[in-house]
PDB file of C-alpha atoms in Angstrom:
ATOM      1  CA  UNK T   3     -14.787  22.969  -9.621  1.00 82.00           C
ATOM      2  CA  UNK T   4     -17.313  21.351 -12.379  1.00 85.00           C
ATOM      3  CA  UNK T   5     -21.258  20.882 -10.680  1.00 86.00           C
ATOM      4  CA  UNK T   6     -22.831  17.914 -12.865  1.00 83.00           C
ATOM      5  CA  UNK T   7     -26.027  17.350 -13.711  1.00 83.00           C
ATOM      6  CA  UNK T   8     -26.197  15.896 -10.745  1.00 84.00           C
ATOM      7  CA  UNK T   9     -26.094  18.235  -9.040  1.00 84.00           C
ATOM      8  CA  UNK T  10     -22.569  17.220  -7.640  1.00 87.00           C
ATOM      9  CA  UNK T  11     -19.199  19.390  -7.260  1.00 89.00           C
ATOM     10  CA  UNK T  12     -16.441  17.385  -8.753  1.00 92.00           C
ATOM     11  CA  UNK T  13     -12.805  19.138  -8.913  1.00 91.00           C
ATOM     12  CA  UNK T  14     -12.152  19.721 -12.314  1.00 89.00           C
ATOM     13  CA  UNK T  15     -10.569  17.182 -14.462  1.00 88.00           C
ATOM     14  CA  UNK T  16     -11.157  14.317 -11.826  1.00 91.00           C
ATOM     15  CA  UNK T  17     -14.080  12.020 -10.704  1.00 91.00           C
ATOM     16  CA  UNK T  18     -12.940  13.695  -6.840  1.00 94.00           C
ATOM     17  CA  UNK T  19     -16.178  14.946  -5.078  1.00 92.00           C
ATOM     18  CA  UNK T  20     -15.663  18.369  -3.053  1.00 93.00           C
ATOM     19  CA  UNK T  21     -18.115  16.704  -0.189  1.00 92.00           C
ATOM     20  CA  UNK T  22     -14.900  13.588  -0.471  1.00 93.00           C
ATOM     21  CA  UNK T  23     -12.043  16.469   0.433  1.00 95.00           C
ATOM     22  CA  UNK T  24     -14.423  18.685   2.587  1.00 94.00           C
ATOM     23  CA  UNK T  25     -15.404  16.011   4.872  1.00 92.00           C
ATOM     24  CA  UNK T  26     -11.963  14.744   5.316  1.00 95.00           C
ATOM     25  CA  UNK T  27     -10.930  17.888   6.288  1.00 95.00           C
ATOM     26  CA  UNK T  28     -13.758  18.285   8.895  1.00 92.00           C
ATOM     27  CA  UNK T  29     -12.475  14.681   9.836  1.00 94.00           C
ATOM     28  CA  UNK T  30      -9.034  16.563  10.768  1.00 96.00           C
ATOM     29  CA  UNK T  31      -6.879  15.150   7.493  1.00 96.00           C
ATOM     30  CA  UNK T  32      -4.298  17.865   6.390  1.00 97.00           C
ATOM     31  CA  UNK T  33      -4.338  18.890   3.364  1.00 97.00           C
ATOM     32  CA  UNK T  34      -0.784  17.056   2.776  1.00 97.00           C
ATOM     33  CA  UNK T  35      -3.041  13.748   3.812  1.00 97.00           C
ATOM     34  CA  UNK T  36      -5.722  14.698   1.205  1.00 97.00           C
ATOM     35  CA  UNK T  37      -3.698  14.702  -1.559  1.00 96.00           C
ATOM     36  CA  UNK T  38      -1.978  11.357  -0.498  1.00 96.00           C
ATOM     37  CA  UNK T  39      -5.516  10.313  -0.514  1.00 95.00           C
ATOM     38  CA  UNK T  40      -6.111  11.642  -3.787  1.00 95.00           C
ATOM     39  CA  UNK T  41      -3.152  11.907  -5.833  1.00 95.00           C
ATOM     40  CA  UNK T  42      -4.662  12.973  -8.927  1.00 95.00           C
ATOM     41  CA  UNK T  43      -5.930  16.345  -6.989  1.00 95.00           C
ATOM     42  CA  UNK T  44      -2.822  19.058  -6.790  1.00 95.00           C
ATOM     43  CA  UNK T  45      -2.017  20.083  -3.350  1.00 96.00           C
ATOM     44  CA  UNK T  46      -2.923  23.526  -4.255  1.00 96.00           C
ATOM     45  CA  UNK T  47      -6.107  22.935  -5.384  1.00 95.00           C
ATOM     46  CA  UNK T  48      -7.256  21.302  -2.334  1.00 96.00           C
ATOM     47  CA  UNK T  49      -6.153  24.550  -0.298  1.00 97.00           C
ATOM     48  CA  UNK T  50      -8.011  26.364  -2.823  1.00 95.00           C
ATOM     49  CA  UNK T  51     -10.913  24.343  -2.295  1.00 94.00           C
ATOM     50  CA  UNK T  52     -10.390  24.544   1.553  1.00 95.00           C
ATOM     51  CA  UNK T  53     -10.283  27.903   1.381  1.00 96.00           C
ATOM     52  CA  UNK T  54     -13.175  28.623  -0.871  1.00 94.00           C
ATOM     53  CA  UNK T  55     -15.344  26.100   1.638  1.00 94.00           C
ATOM     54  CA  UNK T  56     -14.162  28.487   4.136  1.00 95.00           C
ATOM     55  CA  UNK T  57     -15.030  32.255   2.878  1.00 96.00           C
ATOM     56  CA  UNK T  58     -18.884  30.209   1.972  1.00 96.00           C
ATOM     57  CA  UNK T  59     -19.560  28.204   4.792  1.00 94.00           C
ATOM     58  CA  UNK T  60     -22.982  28.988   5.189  1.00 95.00           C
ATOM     59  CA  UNK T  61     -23.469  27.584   1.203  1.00 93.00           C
ATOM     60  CA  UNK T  62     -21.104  24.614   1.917  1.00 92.00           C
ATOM     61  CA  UNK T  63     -22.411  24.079   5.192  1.00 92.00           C
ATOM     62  CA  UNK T  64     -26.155  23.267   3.060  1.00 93.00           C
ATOM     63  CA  UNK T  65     -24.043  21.510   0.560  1.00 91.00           C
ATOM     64  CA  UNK T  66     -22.574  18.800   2.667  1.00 91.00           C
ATOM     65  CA  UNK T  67     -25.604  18.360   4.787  1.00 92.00           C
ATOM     66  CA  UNK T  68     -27.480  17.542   1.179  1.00 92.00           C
ATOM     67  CA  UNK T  69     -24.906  15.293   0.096  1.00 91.00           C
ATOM     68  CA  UNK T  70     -24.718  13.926   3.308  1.00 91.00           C
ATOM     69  CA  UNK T  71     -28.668  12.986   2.883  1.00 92.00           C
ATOM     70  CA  UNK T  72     -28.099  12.000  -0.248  1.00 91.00           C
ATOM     71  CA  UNK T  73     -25.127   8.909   0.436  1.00 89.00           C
ATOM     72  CA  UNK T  74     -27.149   7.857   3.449  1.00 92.00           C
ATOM     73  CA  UNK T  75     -30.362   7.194   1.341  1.00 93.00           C
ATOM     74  CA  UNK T  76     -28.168   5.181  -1.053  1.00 90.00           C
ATOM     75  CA  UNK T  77     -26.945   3.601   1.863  1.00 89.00           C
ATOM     76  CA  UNK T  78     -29.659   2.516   3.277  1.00 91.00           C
ATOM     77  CA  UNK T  79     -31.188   1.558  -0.747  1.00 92.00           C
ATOM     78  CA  UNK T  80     -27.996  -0.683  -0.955  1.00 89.00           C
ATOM     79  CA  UNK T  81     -28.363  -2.523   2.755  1.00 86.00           C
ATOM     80  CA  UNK T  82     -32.428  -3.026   1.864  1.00 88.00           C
ATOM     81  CA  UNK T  83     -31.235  -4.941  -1.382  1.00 87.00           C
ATOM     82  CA  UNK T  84     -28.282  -6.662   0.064  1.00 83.00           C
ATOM     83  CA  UNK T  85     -28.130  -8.005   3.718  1.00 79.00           C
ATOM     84  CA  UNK T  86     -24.743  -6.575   5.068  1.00 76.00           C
ATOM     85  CA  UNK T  87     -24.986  -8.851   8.259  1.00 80.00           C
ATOM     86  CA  UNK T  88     -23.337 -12.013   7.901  1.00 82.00           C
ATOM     87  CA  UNK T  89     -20.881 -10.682   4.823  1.00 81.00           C
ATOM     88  CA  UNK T  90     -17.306 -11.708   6.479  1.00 82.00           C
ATOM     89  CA  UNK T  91     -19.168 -15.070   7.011  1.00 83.00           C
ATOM     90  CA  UNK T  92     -20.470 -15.954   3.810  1.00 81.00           C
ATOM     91  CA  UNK T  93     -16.808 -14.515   2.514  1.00 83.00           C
ATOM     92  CA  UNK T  94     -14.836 -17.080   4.900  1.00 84.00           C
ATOM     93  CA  UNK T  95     -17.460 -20.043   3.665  1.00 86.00           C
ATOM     94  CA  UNK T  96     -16.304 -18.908  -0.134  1.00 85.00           C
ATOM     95  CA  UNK T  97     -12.694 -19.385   0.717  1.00 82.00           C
ATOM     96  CA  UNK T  98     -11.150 -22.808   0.115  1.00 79.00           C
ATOM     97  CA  UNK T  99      -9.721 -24.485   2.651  1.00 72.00           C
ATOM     98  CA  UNK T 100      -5.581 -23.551   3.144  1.00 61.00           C
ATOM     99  CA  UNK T 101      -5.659 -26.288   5.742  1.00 53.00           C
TER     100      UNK T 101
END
């Protein structure tokens, strides 16, 4: 695990967040369905990384409620600057006509 500057924990030698495998997991993926997810993590790293989430919940627990905070704020950024309702619409109106 590699914490940027960011203050985010990526798995080393990939752009993979550990909030990305964590909350699948809490989601109730396997860790066989993580690594389908993210092929360029090893399925033993992910049990590590399970595991190590595991013997610190308490840390990862404040962790994922940050990042949590964090992705909803950009969230909510993103739908101020561009109007979500009405996207399939305007993608339809885009599309020429198969008819």
């Amino acid at each position: 695990m590699i914490t940027g500057a960011d203050g985010v924990i990526r798995v080393s030698g990939t752009r993979v967040t550990l909030d990305s495998i964590l909350f699948a997991f809490n989601d109730g993926a396997t860790p066989e369905e993580i690594a389908e997810q993210y092929p360029c993590v090893p399925l033993a790293d992910i049990y590590y990384l399970i595991g190590y989430a595991l013997r610190h919940s308490a840390e990862m627990e404040i962790y994922l409620r940050k990042r949590l905070g964090e992705w909803q704020e950009v969230r909510r950024q993103n739908e101020a600057r561009w109007n979500p309702g009405g996207v399939r619409e305007r993608l339809m109106a885009r599309r020429p006509n198969l008819a």
